CSV table of C-alpha atoms and ligand atoms in Angstrom, one decimal:
chain,number,residue,atom,x,y,z
A,874,VAL,CA,23.9,-10.6,16.9
A,875,ASN,CA,23.8,-13.1,19.7
A,876,VAL,CA,22.4,-11.3,22.7
A,877,THR,CA,22.7,-14.1,25.2
A,878,LYS,CA,26.4,-14.3,24.3
A,879,MET,CA,26.8,-10.7,24.7
A,880,LYS,CA,25.1,-10.9,28.1
A,881,TRP,CA,27.4,-13.5,29.4
A,882,LEU,CA,30.4,-11.8,28.1
A,883,ALA,CA,29.4,-8.6,29.9
A,884,ALA,CA,29.0,-10.4,33.1
A,885,LEU,CA,32.0,-12.7,32.9
A,886,LEU,CA,34.7,-10.7,31.1
A,887,PRO,CA,35.7,-8.1,33.9
A,888,ALA,CA,35.3,-10.8,36.6
A,889,THR,CA,37.6,-13.2,34.6
A,890,PHE,CA,40.1,-10.5,34.1
A,891,VAL,CA,40.1,-9.6,37.9
A,892,CYS,CA,40.5,-13.2,38.8
A,893,LEU,CA,43.5,-13.7,36.3
A,894,PHE,CA,45.1,-10.5,37.7
A,895,ASP,CA,44.7,-11.6,41.3
A,896,PHE,CA,46.1,-15.0,40.5
A,897,LEU,CA,49.1,-13.6,38.8
A,898,ARG,CA,49.5,-11.0,41.7
A,899,HIS,CA,49.5,-13.6,44.4
A,900,ASN,CA,51.6,-16.2,42.7
A,901,LEU,CA,54.1,-14.3,40.5
A,902,TRP,CA,54.2,-10.6,41.4
A,903,VAL,CA,54.2,-11.2,45.2
A,904,GLY,CA,56.3,-8.0,45.6
A,905,ILE,CA,53.4,-5.6,44.8
A,906,PRO,CA,52.0,-3.7,47.9
A,907,ASN,CA,48.4,-4.5,48.7
A,908,GLY,CA,47.0,-0.9,48.2
A,909,TRP,CA,48.5,-0.8,44.6
A,910,GLY,CA,47.3,-4.3,44.0
A,911,ASN,CA,43.8,-3.2,44.7
A,912,LEU,CA,44.0,-0.1,42.6
A,913,MET,CA,45.5,-2.1,39.7
A,914,ALA,CA,42.6,-4.6,40.0
A,915,ALA,CA,40.1,-1.8,39.8
A,916,LEU,CA,41.9,-0.5,36.8
A,917,VAL,CA,41.8,-4.0,35.0
A,918,VAL,CA,38.0,-3.8,35.5
A,919,LEU,CA,37.7,-0.4,34.0
A,920,VAL,CA,39.8,-1.1,31.1
A,921,THR,CA,38.2,-4.4,30.2
A,922,SER,CA,34.6,-3.1,30.6
A,923,PHE,CA,35.5,0.1,28.6
A,924,LEU,CA,37.0,-1.9,25.7
A,925,TYR,CA,34.0,-4.3,25.8
A,926,PHE,CA,31.3,-1.7,25.9
A,927,ARG,CA,33.0,0.5,23.4
A,928,GLY,CA,32.9,-2.6,21.0
A,929,ILE,CA,29.1,-3.1,21.9
A,930,PHE,CA,28.2,0.6,21.2
A,931,LYS,CA,30.0,0.5,17.9
A,932,LEU,CA,28.0,-2.5,16.8
A,933,LEU,CA,24.7,-0.9,18.0
A,934,LYS,CA,25.5,2.2,16.1
A,935,THR,CA,26.0,0.1,12.9
A,936,ILE,CA,22.9,-1.9,13.4
A,937,SER,CA,20.6,1.2,13.9
A,938,GLY,CA,22.2,2.9,11.0
A,939,SER,CA,21.5,0.0,8.6
A,940,LEU,CA,18.0,-0.3,10.1
A,941,GLN,CA,17.4,3.4,9.3
A,942,THR,CA,18.7,3.0,5.7
A,943,GLU,CA,16.5,0.0,5.3
A,944,LYS,CA,13.4,2.0,6.5
A,945,GLU,CA,14.1,4.7,4.2
A,946,GLU,CA,14.5,2.5,1.2
A,947,LYS,CA,11.3,0.9,2.1
A,948,ALA,CA,9.4,4.3,2.4
A,949,ILE,CA,10.8,5.3,-1.1
A,950,LEU,CA,9.6,2.0,-2.6
A,951,GLN,CA,6.1,2.4,-1.1
A,952,GLU,CA,6.0,5.8,-2.4
A,953,ARG,CA,6.9,4.7,-5.9
A,954,ASP,CA,4.2,2.1,-5.8
A,955,ARG,CA,1.7,4.7,-4.6
A,956,ILE,CA,2.6,6.9,-7.6
A,957,ALA,CA,2.5,4.0,-10.0
A,958,ARG,CA,-1.1,3.3,-8.8
A,959,GLU,CA,-2.3,6.9,-9.0
A,960,LEU,CA,-0.9,7.1,-12.6
A,961,HIS,CA,-2.7,3.8,-13.4
A,962,ASP,CA,-5.9,4.9,-11.9
A,963,SER,CA,-6.1,8.3,-13.4
A,964,VAL,CA,-4.1,8.6,-16.7
A,965,SER,CA,-4.2,5.2,-18.1
A,966,GLN,CA,-7.8,4.6,-17.3
A,967,ALA,CA,-8.7,8.1,-18.9
A,968,LEU,CA,-6.5,7.4,-22.0
A,969,PHE,CA,-8.3,4.1,-22.4
A,970,PHE,CA,-11.7,6.0,-22.5
A,971,MET,CA,-10.4,8.6,-24.9
A,972,ASN,CA,-9.1,5.9,-27.2
A,973,ILE,CA,-12.6,4.6,-27.4
A,974,LYS,CA,-14.1,7.9,-28.2
A,975,ALA,CA,-11.4,8.7,-30.9
A,976,LYS,CA,-12.4,5.4,-32.5
A,977,GLU,CA,-16.0,6.4,-32.4
A,978,ILE,CA,-15.1,9.5,-34.0
A,979,GLU,CA,-13.3,7.9,-36.7
A,980,SER,CA,-16.0,5.3,-37.5
A,981,ALA,CA,-18.7,8.2,-37.6
A,982,LEU,CA,-16.5,10.1,-40.1
A,983,LYS,CA,-16.1,7.0,-42.1
A,984,GLN,CA,-19.9,6.8,-42.2
A,985,GLN,CA,-20.1,10.5,-43.4
A,986,ARG,CA,-21.7,11.3,-39.9
A,987,GLN,CA,-20.9,14.3,-37.8
A,988,PRO,CA,-19.4,13.1,-34.6
A,989,PHE,CA,-20.5,16.0,-32.4
A,990,GLY,CA,-21.7,13.8,-29.5
A,991,GLU,CA,-18.5,11.9,-29.4
A,992,ILE,CA,-16.4,15.1,-29.5
A,993,MET,CA,-18.4,16.4,-26.7
A,994,GLU,CA,-17.7,13.3,-24.6
A,995,LEU,CA,-14.1,13.3,-25.4
A,996,LYS,CA,-13.8,17.0,-24.4
A,997,GLU,CA,-15.6,16.2,-21.2
A,998,ALA,CA,-13.1,13.2,-20.6
A,999,ILE,CA,-10.2,15.4,-21.2
A,1000,GLN,CA,-11.7,17.9,-18.7
A,1001,ILE,CA,-12.3,15.2,-16.1
A,1002,THR,CA,-8.7,13.8,-16.5
A,1003,ASP,CA,-7.4,17.3,-16.1
A,1004,THR,CA,-9.2,17.7,-12.7
A,1005,ASP,CA,-8.4,14.2,-11.6
A,1006,VAL,CA,-4.7,14.5,-12.4
A,1007,ARG,CA,-4.6,17.7,-10.5
A,1008,GLN,CA,-6.3,16.0,-7.6
A,1009,HIS,CA,-3.7,13.3,-7.6
A,1010,ILE,CA,-0.8,15.7,-7.7
A,1011,PHE,CA,-2.6,17.5,-4.7
A,1012,ASN,CA,-2.9,14.2,-2.9
A,1013,LEU,CA,0.5,13.2,-3.5
A,1014,GLN,CA,1.8,16.5,-2.0
A,1015,MET,CA,-0.5,16.0,1.1
A,1016,VAL,CA,0.8,14.0,3.9
A,1017,SER,CA,-2.7,13.1,5.3
A,1018,GLN,CA,-5.5,12.4,2.9
A,1019,VAL,CA,-8.6,14.6,2.1
A,1020,ASN,CA,-11.6,13.9,4.3
A,1021,VAL,CA,-14.4,12.3,2.2
A,1022,ASP,CA,-17.8,11.0,2.8
A,1023,LEU,CA,-17.5,7.6,1.5
A,1024,VAL,CA,-21.4,7.1,0.6
A,1025,THR,CA,-21.4,10.4,-1.3
A,1026,ALA,CA,-18.2,9.5,-3.1
A,1027,VAL,CA,-19.6,6.0,-4.1
A,1028,ARG,CA,-22.8,7.6,-5.3
A,1029,SER,CA,-21.1,10.3,-7.4
A,1030,ASN,CA,-18.7,7.6,-8.9
A,1031,LEU,CA,-21.6,5.3,-9.8
A,1032,LYS,CA,-23.5,8.2,-11.3
A,1033,LYS,CA,-20.6,9.2,-13.5
A,1034,PHE,CA,-20.0,5.6,-14.4
A,1035,GLN,CA,-23.7,5.1,-15.4
A,1036,GLU,CA,-23.6,8.3,-17.5
A,1037,GLN,CA,-20.4,7.4,-19.3
A,1038,SER,CA,-21.0,3.7,-19.8
A,1039,GLY,CA,-24.7,3.2,-20.2
A,1040,ILE,CA,-24.4,0.4,-17.6
A,1041,ARG,CA,-27.1,0.5,-15.1
A,1042,THR,CA,-26.0,0.8,-11.4
A,1043,GLU,CA,-27.8,-0.1,-8.0
A,1044,PHE,CA,-26.4,1.0,-4.7
A,1045,THR,CA,-27.1,-0.1,-1.2
A,1046,ALA,CA,-25.5,1.4,1.9
A,1047,LYS,CA,-25.9,0.3,5.6
A,1048,GLY,CA,-23.9,1.5,8.5
A,1049,ASP,CA,-21.8,4.5,9.6
A,1050,SER,CA,-18.8,4.6,7.4
A,1051,GLN,CA,-18.0,8.1,8.3
A,1052,GLN,CA,-17.3,7.5,12.0
A,1053,LYS,CA,-16.0,4.0,11.7
A,1054,LEU,CA,-13.6,4.3,8.8
A,1055,SER,CA,-10.4,6.4,8.7
A,1056,ASP,CA,-9.9,8.7,5.7
A,1057,ARG,CA,-7.1,6.5,4.6
A,1058,GLU,CA,-9.4,3.4,4.5
A,1059,LYS,CA,-12.2,5.5,2.7
A,1060,ASN,CA,-9.7,6.8,0.1
A,1061,GLN,CA,-8.4,3.3,-0.7
A,1062,LEU,CA,-12.0,1.8,-0.9
A,1063,ILE,CA,-13.0,4.5,-3.5
A,1064,ARG,CA,-9.8,3.7,-5.5
A,1065,MET,CA,-10.7,0.0,-5.4
A,1066,LEU,CA,-14.4,0.8,-6.4
A,1067,GLN,CA,-13.0,2.8,-9.4
A,1068,GLU,CA,-10.7,0.2,-10.6
A,1069,ALA,CA,-13.5,-2.6,-10.4
A,1070,LEU,CA,-15.8,-0.2,-12.3
A,1071,TRP,CA,-13.2,0.4,-14.9
A,1072,ASN,CA,-12.7,-3.3,-15.3
A,1073,ILE,CA,-16.3,-3.9,-15.8
A,1074,ARG,CA,-16.4,-1.1,-18.4
A,1075,LYS,CA,-13.5,-2.7,-20.3
A,1076,HIS,CA,-14.0,-6.3,-19.9
A,1077,ALA,CA,-17.5,-7.3,-18.7
A,1078,ASN,CA,-20.0,-6.3,-21.4
A,1079,ALA,CA,-22.5,-6.1,-18.4
A,1080,GLU,CA,-26.0,-4.7,-18.2
A,1081,CYS,CA,-26.0,-3.9,-14.6
A,1082,VAL,CA,-23.8,-3.4,-11.6
A,1083,GLN,CA,-24.8,-3.8,-7.9
A,1084,VAL,CA,-22.7,-2.0,-5.4
A,1085,SER,CA,-23.2,-2.4,-1.7
A,1086,LEU,CA,-21.3,-0.9,1.3
A,1087,ILE,CA,-22.5,-2.7,4.4
A,1088,GLU,CA,-21.5,-2.7,8.1
A,1089,GLU,CA,-22.0,-6.1,9.5
A,1090,GLY,CA,-20.8,-6.7,13.1
A,1091,LYS,CA,-17.2,-6.0,13.2
A,1092,GLN,CA,-16.8,-5.7,9.5
A,1093,TYR,CA,-17.3,-3.3,6.6
A,1094,LEU,CA,-17.9,-5.0,3.4
A,1095,LEU,CA,-17.7,-3.3,-0.1
A,1096,THR,CA,-19.1,-5.4,-2.9
A,1097,ILE,CA,-19.2,-4.7,-6.6
A,1098,LYS,CA,-21.1,-7.3,-8.7
A,1099,ASP,CA,-21.6,-7.4,-12.3
A,1100,ASN,CA,-23.7,-9.5,-14.6
A,1101,GLY,CA,-21.2,-9.6,-17.4
A,1102,THR,CA,-19.2,-12.2,-19.3
A,1103,GLY,CA,-16.9,-13.1,-16.3
A,1104,PHE,CA,-13.7,-14.7,-16.7
A,1105,GLN,CA,-11.7,-17.7,-15.8
A,1106,GLU,CA,-8.9,-17.4,-13.3
A,1107,ALA,CA,-6.8,-19.7,-15.4
A,1108,ASN,CA,-7.1,-17.3,-18.4
A,1109,LEU,CA,-5.5,-14.6,-16.4
A,1110,LYS,CA,-1.9,-15.1,-17.8
A,1111,GLU,CA,0.9,-13.4,-15.9
A,1112,ARG,CA,0.7,-10.3,-18.0
A,1113,ASN,CA,3.1,-7.6,-17.2
A,1114,SER,CA,0.8,-5.0,-18.6
A,1115,SER,CA,-2.2,-5.8,-16.3
A,1116,PHE,CA,-2.0,-3.8,-13.0
A,1117,GLY,CA,-5.5,-3.3,-12.0
A,1118,LEU,CA,-6.0,-6.6,-10.0
A,1119,LYS,CA,-2.3,-6.5,-8.5
A,1120,PHE,CA,-3.1,-2.9,-7.3
A,1121,LEU,CA,-6.5,-4.1,-5.8
A,1122,HIS,CA,-4.6,-6.7,-3.8
A,1123,GLU,CA,-2.0,-4.2,-2.7
A,1124,ARG,CA,-4.4,-1.5,-1.6
A,1125,ALA,CA,-6.5,-4.1,0.3
A,1126,ARG,CA,-3.3,-5.2,2.1
A,1127,GLU,CA,-2.3,-1.6,3.0
A,1128,ILE,CA,-5.6,-1.2,4.9
A,1129,GLY,CA,-5.6,-4.7,6.3
A,1130,ALA,CA,-8.5,-5.6,4.3
A,1131,LYS,CA,-9.4,-8.9,2.6
A,1132,PHE,CA,-9.8,-8.8,-1.2
A,1133,THR,CA,-11.6,-11.5,-3.2
A,1134,ILE,CA,-12.7,-11.7,-6.7
A,1135,GLU,CA,-15.0,-14.4,-8.0
A,1136,SER,CA,-15.9,-14.9,-11.4
A,1137,LEU,CA,-17.4,-17.6,-13.7
A,1138,ALA,CA,-17.2,-17.3,-17.5
A,1139,GLY,CA,-20.6,-16.2,-18.5
A,1140,GLU,CA,-21.9,-15.6,-15.0
A,1141,GLY,CA,-20.6,-12.1,-14.1
A,1142,THR,CA,-18.0,-11.1,-11.6
A,1143,THR,CA,-18.1,-10.1,-7.9
A,1144,VAL,CA,-15.4,-8.2,-6.2
A,1145,SER,CA,-15.5,-8.0,-2.5
A,1146,ILE,CA,-13.5,-6.0,0.0
A,1147,GLN,CA,-13.8,-7.0,3.6
A,1148,LEU,CA,-12.4,-4.6,6.2
A,1149,GLY,CA,-12.2,-5.3,10.0
A,1150,ILE,CA,-13.4,-2.2,12.2
A,1151,ASN,CA,-13.3,-1.6,15.9
B,2340,ATP,N1,-15.6,-7.4,-14.2
B,2340,ATP,C1,-14.9,-8.1,-15.0
B,2340,ATP,N2,-15.5,-8.9,-16.1
B,2340,ATP,C2,-14.8,-9.6,-16.9
B,2340,ATP,N3,-13.5,-9.8,-16.9
B,2340,ATP,C3,-12.7,-9.0,-15.9
B,2340,ATP,C4,-13.3,-8.3,-15.0
B,2340,ATP,N4,-12.4,-7.7,-14.1
B,2340,ATP,C5,-11.3,-8.3,-14.5
B,2340,ATP,N5,-11.4,-9.1,-15.7
B,2340,ATP,C6,-10.3,-9.8,-16.3
B,2340,ATP,O1,-9.1,-9.8,-15.5
B,2340,ATP,C7,-8.1,-9.2,-16.3
B,2340,ATP,C8,-7.1,-8.5,-15.4
B,2340,ATP,O2,-7.7,-7.3,-14.8
B,2340,ATP,P1,-6.7,-6.1,-14.7
B,2340,ATP,O3,-7.5,-5.0,-14.1
B,2340,ATP,O4,-5.6,-6.9,-13.7
B,2340,ATP,O5,-6.0,-5.7,-15.9
B,2340,ATP,P2,-6.5,-5.0,-17.3
B,2340,ATP,O6,-7.9,-4.3,-16.8
B,2340,ATP,O7,-6.6,-5.8,-18.3
B,2340,ATP,O8,-5.5,-3.8,-17.3
B,2340,ATP,P3,-5.2,-2.5,-16.3
B,2340,ATP,O9,-6.1,-2.6,-15.2
B,2340,ATP,O10,-3.7,-2.7,-16.0
B,2340,ATP,O11,-5.5,-1.3,-17.2
B,2340,ATP,C9,-8.6,-8.5,-17.4
B,2340,ATP,O12,-8.0,-8.4,-18.5
B,2340,ATP,C10,-10.0,-9.2,-17.6
B,2340,ATP,O13,-9.6,-10.2,-18.6
B,2341,MG,MG1,-8.1,-3.1,-14.9
């Protein structure tokens, strides 16, 4: 839509028609009485303006209609992404863990050993997943997200992580996340922490994880650092079945944060999320 052109047309069109009409009236239709001539000139302006603006309004209606459709489609896509991520974060991670436990039970049985411990852990994992999935369903139904205390949430996630994986965790917190971060930001940060921890458990073979949540000037910084095997960026092939890092990027973008992952083979991995605050 060329707005400048529309503007000029709106200004010039009625004037042009009146000029044309006046020209014809004075040169060809000289018999028309003056009063009638003026009335007809007014009518010419009215009709041309009416036709012109009817066209413009039709155009505006079409444009706003297609904008609305576009907006709705975008919202649907975002919602799908959100559900995909929630599924990844709860179900596929839990299934991964249960699969490990099932394998442990299998090997215990092969060694003629009673796998009570593993079965207990499996039962507990099923229980946790059940609660977690219910929480996700609840979250998906809610428009606004549940209020969380970030530091407490990080602590309890780390505690659970340490218990389940045997990997030692250290946590440093500095600043006032409760006041300065929104619920949406806090929820996203927790999800990001969970994925980073899952990756450590799955891939890093680490002994220790250091997590820090630090307010520094106008920024909030969440760092998750492990001392595991690390990886080389070049080895991260475009795998369609890997979603974790992709989702981490997306979550960061959604809250306007900067996400970085640094890793060197043999030297561990550091994930940082840098969030601007007011
Ligand atoms: N902390 C880490 N230590 C070592 N390697 C890592 C670490 N985090 C990620 N990686 C490497 O990066 C790859 C991509 O991670 P990503 O989370 O995207 O996928 P995934 O964990 O393999 O699968 P998904 O997250 O979809 O279940 C991993 O396969 C792994 O090789
Ligand atoms: Mg992953």
